[in-house]
Each structure stands twice: as C-alpha cells, then as structure tokens.
C-alpha cells in the first residue's frame, strides 16, 4: 500500500464507516455500516468474556475529583489528559467532575460496598463505554481519539495474588482468541516499568503492525496487585478469618480494534471484512437481461431465503444500476461473498460465487448452495488470518549480536532495519539495552519483553 494514511482516511469515508467531520478534534461519528461492524465485533468479545464468567455493568461517566485523585500513581499518569466538568449551568461546582479517562476509581469505590468476605470474591465485571482522554499527540480516526467511543474495560477482584495472576492469564487467553477470531496477528509483550499502566504492578500488551509498518497497541492487561485495593480500602475477611486486601486486574481494548480490522485486511479496492463481523456476508446481484427479468428475480429471492434460513446475513441488491457498479459498491464495503444470478446459470442449475479476499470466481451446483456458502465463509476467514499472519512475519526482524557487540552497533542496526522496513525488531534479551536510554538512541519504543520461538526477546518498533 503506497500511502496507508491516505488510503485509511478515504476508506472510512467511502465505505461509510466513520465520519470525521464532527467539529471537535479527536471525536467522530460511527455511520450505520461502521456501527454494525463494531456491534458484531463486540458480540464476539462479549461472548468470550461471558463464557468465562464476566458480567456486564454500567457506571456513570462522571468521577468526582477526590475519587480520581485517590491513587497517587494513577492520577499522576492521567492528570494531563483529563477533561473536567466545572459548572452546573452557570454555577461553579463545589467538587470538579472528571469525564472518566478510564474507570478504576469509579468502580473500585463501589467494590468497597460490595466486598465483605471471601465469599464475595472473585468479582469479574466489564463495561463498554465512552472514555475521554485529552490526547496531545496527533489524533487519528479510531486510532487516537479524545472521546474513545468503544472502550471495553474489564475489572476483577480476587482473594489471593495467585488468583489475580491466573486472571491475567485468562484475560490474555480471551484477547488472544478475540484477535484470532478477527484474523489480527499480535505480538504479546510485557511492557517495561516506565511504560506500564499508571497504578499497575505490570502491564501485558497486545501490539500489531499496520501496513505502513508502524506498531499499534490494540489491547492491554494489567495486574494491579493491591495498589488500588489498599487506597480504596477493599479489605475482606479471608477463609482463615484474617483480613487482607483484594488483588485486582483490569484489561481493555478500544476502537483501535475496529481500525485494525480495516487496516490489516483491506486492499486497493477497499475493505475486506472477516465474515464473522461483516454486516452483510453475502450479497446477491441479479443480472437482469431483457425478457428474463422475472425468472432472475425469482431465483434471487429463492437463494436469499435459503441462505437466510441458515442464519447468513444476506442481501439482494435490487437497485436499478449496472451490475458492474454494484460489484464495485460491495467490494469497496468488503462483503466477503457475492452471488451472481443470471439466466444462463439458472438454466444450467448452477450458481456463480465470487470471493472478495482472493478475487476468485467459480460455479457450483445450485443444490449445493447452503453447504458451499457456509464452508466458503469459513475458508475466507481462515485465509484472511493466514495472509495477515504472513504479512506480520514479514514485519518481524530478528537481530542477533555477539557478547562483544557494542551498543552503538546494535543501535545502528536497529535504526537501519526500522528505516528500511519498519515493523518490529526482536533482539535477544539483555539488560544493557533494556532501558530508556536505548529507546532514545534508536528513536523508537521498546514495546517490552516477549517470547518468540522459545527465546526471550526485547521487541522494538515505531508506534502510533
Ligand atoms: N483500565 C485499563 C484497562 C486501561 O485504561 N488501559 S489502557 O490505558 O491501556 O487502555 C486500554 C486500551 O485502549 C489500550 O491498550 C489502547 O489499545 C486503547 N487506547 C488507549 N488510548 C486510546 C485513545 N486515545 N484512542 C483510542 N484507543 C486508545
């Protein structure tokens, strides 16, 4: 892709996903088609969370200043990013109210009221809400927002450190599966101390690489230990009758996931949507020849009903425009499968299928339609995932060095790789380069420590 940034902006507009013209920086509007992609994506995530015992809740948007400021590290990390509500009408408020940048402080205040004894634990809740961050870096649609409109945050509380540690593992599994479902390849790494979530003991992050070679963090899992529970006095009576503070975790994803679906899979002709989040999975295009109109339309309806019956999101494009324009319209919008219905095929009792991911067109027996379409949607999802993984591999470079290689030389080589092909450089772990000084020298970010083919590596890349 020649110019990713331009391609991305154009696709949001032309495929009618998201309108950036709202008159506040970092805020935009989900259009109906984009909103549906968002909804199916969230459906997958809700399913994964609820399978593992998470329950959905909904907290207020406003957080009183004293509550937000309670945990020292947390407020230090966010104070420059908070939007404040200072007035009710014309009257100044006695206590300023923050628009939540994230909801730890709101949720943990309430957990205090809910937790008394070990029987009350664990608590595993999540919400999908909008959060606000006064981002000072360059904002980008769905990537760096000031109103993050799709903030899925999960919050858990446990009786032991071990339970919280296991919860981190479960959260990683959930996100791993979520991104697998979406065909988005990830690198999972433990963020360095200086880049962890404000108030966390440690942070595990999911990163992917966009077609411009830049790295983007698309999810994070935090072990909060007892940092918040001590401040919020989340004490409980243990099984043995003693007292302890709960151990907590939290994990979140955002609109960046939607941005990734678009960016990772799209091509020059537009979107390519994974079938499981495509608002329309199959579009039927009647090829209306003179005198054959009626039988074509009838066949289109018949196929529509058959596919609808087996739960496929299918539509017939009945507009009175040339088929070529319809093909283009649905390709741009990433519909995975197109069915063309014409008089010749009807006579031959066959159906013509076109798959968006490979551009392949082929005919099948009409009677096989149900099984074939179901199977094809599976194959498309799998192919998209494999293709994205292949591209990701191409973006990962292993850099080996000897004991006596100087830091300067490593820096030089990292910079060269990042200049030439960008992406992520993996360097065998060593304390001498695992520091902020090295980051500054290579003019990129240390994403963190990651496992790769059984080895321990430091991942480095230029981030969004
Ligand atoms: N409460 C925890 C879960 C939390 O807030 N973690 S976080 O700060 O790391 O945010 C979770 C995820 O939201 C990040 O991994 C990132 O993918 C996304 N995110 C953060 N800031 C964003 C922004 N300004 N615009 C869009 N997405 C953002």
Coordinates of C-alpha atoms and ligand atoms in Angstrom, one line a residue:
X1 CA 0.0 0.0 0.0
X2 CA 1.6 3.2 -1.2
X3 CA 0.2 5.7 1.2
X4 CA -1.6 4.0 4.0
X5 CA -2.7 7.1 5.8
X6 CA -4.5 8.4 2.8
X7 CA -6.0 5.0 2.0
X8 CA -7.2 4.7 5.5
X9 CA -8.9 8.1 5.6
X10 CA -10.5 7.5 2.2
X11 CA -11.8 4.1 3.1
X12 CA -13.5 5.4 6.3
X13 CA -15.4 7.9 4.2
X14 CA -16.1 5.9 1.0
X15 CA -17.1 2.7 2.8
X16 CA -19.3 4.8 5.1
X17 CA -17.8 3.6 8.3
X18 CA -16.9 6.8 10.2
X19 CA -17.4 10.5 9.6
X20 CA -14.5 12.6 10.8
X21 CA -16.2 15.9 10.2
X22 CA -17.6 16.4 13.8
X23 CA -16.3 19.8 15.0
X24 CA -14.2 18.6 17.9
X25 CA -10.7 17.3 17.5
X26 CA -10.4 13.6 18.2
X27 CA -14.2 13.0 18.0
X28 CA -16.1 11.4 15.1
X29 CA -19.3 9.7 14.2
X30 CA -19.9 6.0 13.6
X31 CA -22.1 5.6 10.5
X32 CA -24.6 2.8 10.2
X33 CA -22.3 0.4 8.3
X34 CA -19.4 1.1 10.7
X35 CA -21.6 0.8 13.7
X36 CA -22.7 -2.7 12.5
X37 CA -19.1 -3.8 12.2
X38 CA -18.5 -2.5 15.7
X39 CA -21.5 -4.4 17.0
X40 CA -20.6 -7.8 15.6
X41 CA -17.0 -7.3 16.9
X42 CA -18.3 -6.6 20.3
X43 CA -20.6 -9.6 20.1
X44 CA -17.6 -11.8 19.8
X45 CA -15.9 -10.2 22.7
X46 CA -19.0 -10.3 24.9
X47 CA -19.3 -14.0 24.1
X48 CA -15.7 -14.7 25.1
X49 CA -16.0 -12.7 28.3
X50 CA -19.3 -14.2 29.4
X51 CA -18.2 -17.7 28.7
X52 CA -15.6 -17.1 31.3
X53 CA -17.9 -15.7 33.9
X54 CA -17.7 -11.9 33.3
X55 CA -20.8 -9.9 33.8
X56 CA -21.7 -6.6 32.1
X57 CA -22.3 -3.5 34.2
X58 CA -22.7 0.2 33.5
X59 CA -21.1 3.0 35.6
X60 CA -21.6 6.8 35.4
X61 CA -19.4 8.8 33.1
X62 CA -18.5 11.4 35.8
X63 CA -16.0 10.8 38.5
X64 CA -15.5 13.3 41.4
X65 CA -12.1 14.9 41.6
X66 CA -11.2 13.5 45.0
X67 CA -12.0 10.0 43.9
X68 CA -10.0 10.2 40.7
X69 CA -7.0 11.6 42.7
X70 CA -7.1 8.9 45.4
X71 CA -4.5 6.6 43.9
X72 CA -1.3 8.6 43.5
X73 CA 0.4 6.9 40.6
X74 CA -2.9 6.6 38.7
X75 CA -3.7 10.3 38.8
X76 CA -0.1 11.2 38.0
X77 CA -0.4 9.2 34.9
X78 CA -3.7 10.8 33.8
X79 CA -3.7 14.3 35.1
X80 CA -2.7 15.9 31.9
X81 CA -5.3 14.0 29.9
X82 CA -8.5 14.6 32.0
X83 CA -11.4 16.7 30.7
X84 CA -13.2 18.4 33.6
X85 CA -16.7 19.4 34.2
X86 CA -16.5 22.6 36.3
X87 CA -20.0 24.1 36.1
X88 CA -23.6 23.1 36.6
X89 CA -25.3 25.7 34.4
X90 CA -23.7 28.9 35.4
X91 CA -22.8 27.8 38.9
X92 CA -19.3 26.6 39.6
X93 CA -19.4 23.1 41.1
X94 CA -18.0 22.6 44.6
X95 CA -16.2 19.4 43.5
X96 CA -15.0 19.3 39.9
X97 CA -16.1 16.2 38.0
X98 CA -13.9 14.3 35.6
X99 CA -15.1 12.7 32.4
X100 CA -13.7 9.3 33.0
X101 CA -10.3 8.6 31.3
X102 CA -10.8 5.0 32.5
X103 CA -13.0 3.7 35.3
X104 CA -10.8 2.1 38.0
X105 CA -11.6 4.8 40.6
X106 CA -15.3 4.8 39.9
X107 CA -15.6 1.0 40.0
X108 CA -13.3 0.4 43.0
X109 CA -15.2 2.9 45.1
X110 CA -18.3 0.8 44.6
X111 CA -16.5 -2.5 45.0
X112 CA -15.7 -1.3 48.6
X113 CA -19.5 -1.5 49.2
X114 CA -19.8 -5.0 47.6
X115 CA -16.9 -6.9 49.2
X116 CA -17.0 -8.0 52.8
X117 CA -15.8 -11.7 52.9
X118 CA -14.0 -14.1 50.7
X119 CA -17.4 -15.5 49.5
X120 CA -17.9 -12.2 47.7
X121 CA -14.9 -13.0 45.5
X122 CA -14.0 -13.2 42.8
X123 CA -15.8 -10.3 41.1
X124 CA -15.4 -10.2 37.3
X125 CA -17.2 -7.3 35.6
X126 CA -16.9 -5.4 32.4
X127 CA -18.5 -2.4 30.6
X128 CA -18.4 -1.0 27.1
X129 CA -18.5 2.8 27.4
X130 CA -17.0 6.0 26.1
X131 CA -14.0 7.4 27.9
X132 CA -12.2 10.7 27.4
X133 CA -8.5 11.5 27.1
X134 CA -7.1 14.8 26.2
X135 CA -4.5 13.3 23.9
X136 CA -1.8 15.8 22.9
X137 CA -0.2 13.6 20.2
X138 CA -1.6 13.8 16.7
X139 CA -5.2 12.4 16.9
X140 CA -6.3 9.9 14.2
X141 CA -9.8 8.5 13.5
X142 CA -10.4 5.3 15.6
X143 CA -6.7 5.2 16.4
X144 CA -6.0 8.1 18.8
X145 CA -9.3 9.5 20.0
X146 CA -10.1 12.1 22.6
X147 CA -13.5 10.5 23.0
X148 CA -12.8 6.8 22.9
X149 CA -16.2 5.6 22.0
X150 CA -15.7 1.9 22.3
X151 CA -13.8 1.4 25.5
X152 CA -14.3 -2.2 26.7
X153 CA -12.8 -2.4 30.2
X154 CA -12.9 -5.4 32.5
X155 CA -12.2 -5.2 36.2
X156 CA -11.7 -8.1 38.6
X157 CA -11.1 -8.6 42.3
X158 CA -9.6 -11.8 43.9
X159 CA -8.8 -13.3 47.3
X160 CA -5.2 -14.2 46.5
X161 CA -2.3 -13.0 44.5
X162 CA -2.3 -16.3 42.7
X163 CA -5.9 -15.9 41.6
X164 CA -5.1 -12.4 40.2
X165 CA -2.1 -13.9 38.4
X166 CA -4.4 -16.6 36.9
X167 CA -6.8 -13.9 35.9
X168 CA -4.1 -12.1 33.9
X169 CA -3.6 -15.4 32.1
X170 CA -7.3 -15.8 31.4
X171 CA -7.5 -12.2 30.1
X172 CA -4.6 -12.9 27.8
X173 CA -6.3 -16.0 26.5
X174 CA -9.5 -14.1 25.9
X175 CA -7.8 -11.4 23.9
X176 CA -5.6 -13.9 22.0
X177 CA -8.8 -15.7 21.0
X178 CA -10.6 -12.4 20.2
X179 CA -7.8 -11.3 17.8
X180 CA -7.6 -14.8 16.3
X181 CA -11.3 -14.6 15.5
X182 CA -10.7 -11.3 13.8
X183 CA -7.6 -12.5 11.9
X184 CA -5.5 -9.8 13.5
X185 CA -1.9 -11.1 14.3
X186 CA -0.4 -9.9 17.5
X187 CA 2.8 -9.8 19.5
X188 CA 2.2 -10.1 23.2
X189 CA 4.8 -8.5 25.4
X190 CA 5.3 -7.4 29.0
X191 CA 5.7 -3.6 28.9
X192 CA 8.8 -2.1 30.5
X193 CA 8.4 -0.5 34.0
X194 CA 8.5 3.0 32.6
X195 CA 5.6 2.3 30.2
X196 CA 3.2 0.4 32.4
X197 CA -0.4 1.5 33.2
X198 CA -0.4 4.1 35.9
X199 CA -1.1 2.3 39.1
X200 CA -0.4 -1.2 37.8
X201 CA 2.3 -3.7 39.1
X202 CA 2.8 -4.7 35.5
X203 CA 1.2 -4.5 32.1
X204 CA 1.0 -7.0 29.3
X205 CA 0.2 -5.5 25.9
X206 CA -1.0 -6.7 22.5
X207 CA 0.6 -5.0 19.5
X208 CA 0.0 -5.4 15.8
X209 CA 1.7 -3.8 12.8
X210 CA -0.2 -1.6 10.3
X211 CA 0.5 -1.6 6.5
X212 CA 2.8 1.4 6.9
X213 CA 5.0 -0.6 9.2
X214 CA 4.0 1.3 12.4
X215 CA 3.2 -0.6 15.6
X216 CA -0.1 -0.1 17.3
X217 CA -1.1 -1.2 20.8
X218 CA -4.5 -2.8 20.5
X219 CA -5.1 -4.1 24.0
X220 CA -3.7 -4.3 27.4
X221 CA -4.0 -6.5 30.5
X222 CA -2.8 -5.1 33.9
X223 CA -2.1 -6.7 37.1
X224 CA -2.9 -4.1 39.7
X225 CA -1.8 -6.2 42.7
X226 CA -3.0 -4.4 45.9
X227 CA -2.2 -0.9 44.7
X228 CA -5.8 0.2 44.3
X229 CA -7.3 -2.0 46.9
X230 CA -5.2 -0.5 49.7
X231 CA -6.1 3.0 48.6
X232 CA -9.8 2.2 48.2
X233 CA -9.7 0.1 51.4
X234 CA -11.0 -3.1 49.6
X235 CA -10.5 -5.2 52.7
X236 CA -12.2 -8.6 53.1
X237 CA -12.3 -11.4 55.6
X238 CA -10.2 -14.3 54.4
X239 CA -11.1 -18.0 54.6
X240 CA -9.0 -18.3 57.7
X241 CA -10.8 -15.5 59.4
X242 CA -8.0 -12.9 58.9
X243 CA -8.1 -9.7 56.9
X244 CA -6.5 -8.9 53.6
X245 CA -6.9 -6.5 50.7
X246 CA -8.2 -7.9 47.4
X247 CA -5.9 -8.5 44.4
X248 CA -7.0 -6.8 41.2
X249 CA -6.6 -6.9 37.5
X250 CA -8.1 -4.9 34.6
X251 CA -7.9 -5.1 30.9
X252 CA -9.1 -3.1 28.0
X253 CA -9.5 -2.7 24.2
X254 CA -10.9 0.2 22.2
X255 CA -11.9 1.4 18.7
X256 CA -8.4 0.6 17.7
X257 CA -9.7 -3.0 17.1
X258 CA -12.1 -1.6 14.5
X259 CA -9.3 0.4 13.0
X260 CA -7.2 -2.8 12.8
X261 CA -9.9 -4.9 11.1
X262 CA -10.0 -2.2 8.4
X263 CA -6.2 -1.6 8.1
X264 CA -4.9 -5.2 8.4
X265 CA -7.2 -6.8 5.8
X266 CA -8.1 -4.1 3.3
X267 CA -6.6 -3.7 -0.1
X268 CA -6.5 -1.2 -3.0
X269 CA -10.1 -1.9 -3.8
X270 CA -11.4 -1.3 -0.3
X271 CA -12.4 -3.2 2.8
X272 CA -12.2 -6.9 3.2
X273 CA -14.2 -7.9 6.2
X274 CA -13.8 -11.1 8.2
X275 CA -17.1 -12.9 7.6
X276 CA -17.9 -13.0 11.4
X277 CA -18.1 -9.2 11.6
X278 CA -19.3 -8.4 8.1
X279 CA -22.7 -6.7 8.4
X280 CA -23.5 -8.3 5.0
X281 CA -21.9 -11.7 4.5
X282 CA -23.3 -12.5 1.1
X283 CA -24.7 -10.1 -1.5
X284 CA -26.9 -11.4 -4.3
X285 CA -26.7 -9.5 -7.6
X286 CA -29.4 -10.3 -10.1
X287 CA -28.2 -9.9 -13.7
X288 CA -31.3 -8.6 -15.4
X289 CA -31.4 -9.5 -19.1
X290 CA -34.3 -8.3 -21.2
X291 CA -37.2 -10.7 -21.1
X292 CA -35.6 -12.8 -18.3
X293 CA -36.1 -10.3 -15.5
X294 CA -38.8 -12.2 -13.7
X295 CA -37.1 -15.6 -13.5
X296 CA -33.8 -14.0 -12.4
X297 CA -35.6 -12.0 -9.7
X298 CA -37.5 -15.1 -8.6
X299 CA -34.2 -17.1 -8.3
X300 CA -32.5 -14.3 -6.4
X301 CA -35.4 -14.4 -3.9
X302 CA -35.2 -18.1 -3.6
X303 CA -31.5 -18.1 -2.9
X304 CA -31.9 -15.3 -0.5
X305 CA -34.5 -17.3 1.5
X306 CA -32.3 -20.4 1.5
X307 CA -29.3 -18.5 2.9
X308 CA -31.4 -16.6 5.4
X309 CA -32.7 -19.9 6.7
X310 CA -29.2 -21.0 7.8
X311 CA -28.6 -17.7 9.5
X312 CA -26.4 -15.9 6.9
X313 CA -26.5 -12.1 6.7
X314 CA -27.6 -11.9 3.1
X315 CA -29.0 -9.1 0.9
X316 CA -30.2 -8.7 -2.7
X317 CA -29.1 -5.6 -4.5
X318 CA -32.2 -4.7 -6.4
X319 CA -31.1 -1.2 -7.4
X320 CA -31.7 -0.2 -11.0
X321 CA -28.0 0.4 -11.8
X322 CA -25.4 -1.6 -13.9
X323 CA -24.1 -4.8 -12.3
X324 CA -20.5 -3.5 -12.6
X325 CA -21.4 -0.6 -10.3
X326 CA -22.9 -2.9 -7.8
X327 CA -19.8 -5.2 -7.8
X328 CA -17.7 -2.2 -7.1
X329 CA -20.0 -0.9 -4.4
X330 CA -19.9 -4.1 -2.4
X331 CA -16.2 -4.8 -3.0
X332 CA -15.5 -1.4 -1.5
X333 CA -17.5 -2.3 1.5
X334 CA -15.7 -5.6 2.0
X335 CA -18.6 -8.0 1.6
X336 CA -17.0 -11.5 1.7
X337 CA -19.1 -13.3 -0.9
X338 CA -21.0 -12.2 -4.0
X339 CA -23.5 -14.4 -5.8
X340 CA -24.3 -13.5 -9.4
X341 CA -27.7 -14.7 -10.7
X342 CA -28.2 -14.8 -14.4
X343 CA -30.4 -16.6 -16.9
X344 CA -27.7 -18.9 -18.2
X345 CA -26.8 -20.1 -14.8
X346 CA -30.4 -20.7 -13.9
X347 CA -30.9 -22.8 -17.0
X348 CA -27.7 -24.8 -16.1
X349 CA -28.8 -25.1 -12.5
X350 CA -25.6 -23.6 -11.2
X351 CA -24.7 -20.5 -9.2
X352 CA -21.7 -18.2 -9.6
X353 CA -19.8 -17.3 -6.5
X354 CA -17.1 -14.6 -6.1
X355 CA -14.9 -14.3 -3.0
X356 CA -13.7 -10.8 -2.1
X357 CA -10.5 -12.0 -0.4
X358 CA -8.9 -13.7 -3.4
X359 CA -10.9 -12.3 -6.2
X360 CA -11.7 -15.8 -7.3
X361 CA -14.9 -16.6 -9.2
X362 CA -16.4 -20.1 -9.7
X363 CA -19.6 -22.0 -10.3
X364 CA -21.2 -24.6 -8.1
X365 CA -24.3 -26.8 -8.4
X366 CA -27.3 -24.9 -7.3
X367 CA -28.3 -27.6 -4.9
X368 CA -25.0 -27.3 -3.0
X369 CA -25.5 -23.6 -2.2
X370 CA -26.1 -23.9 1.5
X371 CA -23.1 -26.1 2.4
X372 CA -20.8 -24.3 0.0
X373 CA -21.5 -20.8 1.2
X374 CA -21.1 -21.8 4.9
X375 CA -17.9 -23.6 4.0
X376 CA -16.6 -20.7 1.9
X377 CA -17.2 -18.2 4.7
X378 CA -15.0 -20.4 6.9
X379 CA -12.3 -20.6 4.3
X380 CA -12.3 -16.9 3.8
X381 CA -11.9 -16.2 7.5
X382 CA -9.0 -18.7 7.6
X383 CA -7.4 -17.4 4.5
X384 CA -7.6 -13.8 5.8
X385 CA -6.0 -14.8 9.1
X386 CA -3.2 -16.7 7.4
X387 CA -2.5 -13.9 4.9
X388 CA -2.3 -11.3 7.8
X389 CA 0.0 -13.6 9.8
X390 CA 2.3 -13.9 6.8
X391 CA 2.5 -10.2 6.4
X392 CA 3.2 -9.8 10.1
X393 CA 6.0 -12.3 9.9
X394 CA 7.5 -10.1 7.1
X395 CA 7.4 -7.2 9.5
X396 CA 9.4 -9.0 12.2
X397 CA 13.2 -9.0 12.1
X398 CA 15.4 -11.0 14.4
X399 CA 18.6 -9.2 15.2
X400 CA 21.3 -11.3 16.7
X401 CA 24.5 -10.0 18.2
X402 CA 27.6 -11.3 19.9
X403 CA 28.6 -10.8 23.5
X404 CA 31.1 -8.1 22.5
X405 CA 28.9 -6.3 20.0
X406 CA 28.8 -2.6 21.1
X407 CA 25.6 -0.9 22.0
X408 CA 26.4 1.6 19.2
X409 CA 26.5 -1.1 16.7
X410 CA 23.2 -2.6 17.9
X411 CA 21.6 0.9 17.8
X412 CA 22.9 1.4 14.2
X413 CA 21.5 -1.9 13.0
X414 CA 18.1 -1.4 14.7
X415 CA 17.8 2.1 13.2
X416 CA 18.7 0.7 9.7
X417 CA 16.0 -2.0 9.9
X418 CA 13.4 0.4 11.2
X419 CA 14.2 2.8 8.4
X420 CA 14.2 0.2 5.7
X421 CA 11.2 -2.0 6.5
X422 CA 9.9 -0.7 9.8
X423 CA 7.8 -3.2 11.8
X424 CA 9.2 -4.9 14.9
X425 CA 12.8 -5.8 15.7
X426 CA 13.4 -8.6 18.1
X427 CA 16.7 -8.5 20.0
X428 CA 17.8 -11.3 22.4
X429 CA 17.2 -10.0 25.9
X430 CA 19.9 -8.2 27.6
X431 CA 19.9 -5.7 30.5
X432 CA 22.3 -3.4 28.7
X433 CA 19.7 -2.4 26.1
X434 CA 16.6 -2.8 28.2
X435 CA 16.4 0.9 29.2
X436 CA 15.1 4.3 28.2
X437 CA 18.5 5.4 27.1
X438 CA 18.4 2.7 24.4
X439 CA 14.9 3.8 23.3
X440 CA 16.2 7.3 22.9
X441 CA 19.2 6.2 20.8
X442 CA 17.1 4.1 18.4
X443 CA 14.4 6.7 18.2
X444 CA 11.7 4.0 18.7
X445 CA 9.9 2.4 21.5
X446 CA 10.8 -0.7 23.5
X447 CA 7.5 -2.5 23.4
X448 CA 8.6 -4.9 26.0
X449 CA 9.8 -8.4 26.6
X450 CA 8.3 -11.2 24.5
X451 CA 8.7 -14.9 23.9
X452 CA 9.5 -15.8 20.3
X453 CA 10.2 -19.4 19.2
X454 CA 11.0 -20.3 22.8
X455 CA 13.5 -17.4 23.3
X456 CA 13.3 -14.2 25.3
X457 CA 13.4 -11.1 23.2
X458 CA 13.2 -7.3 23.5
X459 CA 10.7 -6.0 20.9
X460 CA 11.3 -2.6 19.4
X461 CA 9.3 -0.6 17.0
X462 CA 7.9 2.8 16.0
X463 CA 4.5 3.2 17.4
X464 CA 1.3 5.1 16.7
Ligands
LIG1 N1 -8.3 0.5 32.5 C1 -7.3 -0.1 31.7 C2 -7.8 -1.3 31.0 C3 -6.8 0.9 30.7 O1 -7.3 2.0 30.6 N2 -5.8 0.5 29.9 S1 -5.2 1.4 28.7 O2 -5.0 2.8 29.1 O3 -4.0 0.7 28.2 O4 -6.2 1.5 27.6 C4 -6.7 0.3 27.0 C5 -6.6 0.3 25.5 O5 -7.3 1.4 25.0 C6 -5.1 0.5 25.0 O6 -4.4 -0.7 25.0 C7 -5.3 1.0 23.6 O7 -5.5 0.0 22.7 C8 -6.7 1.8 23.8 N3 -6.5 3.3 23.8 C9 -5.8 4.0 24.8 N4 -5.9 5.3 24.5 C10 -6.6 5.4 23.3 C11 -7.0 6.5 22.5 N5 -6.7 7.8 22.9 N6 -7.7 6.3 21.4 C12 -8.1 5.0 21.1 N7 -7.7 4.0 21.8 C13 -7.0 4.1 22.9

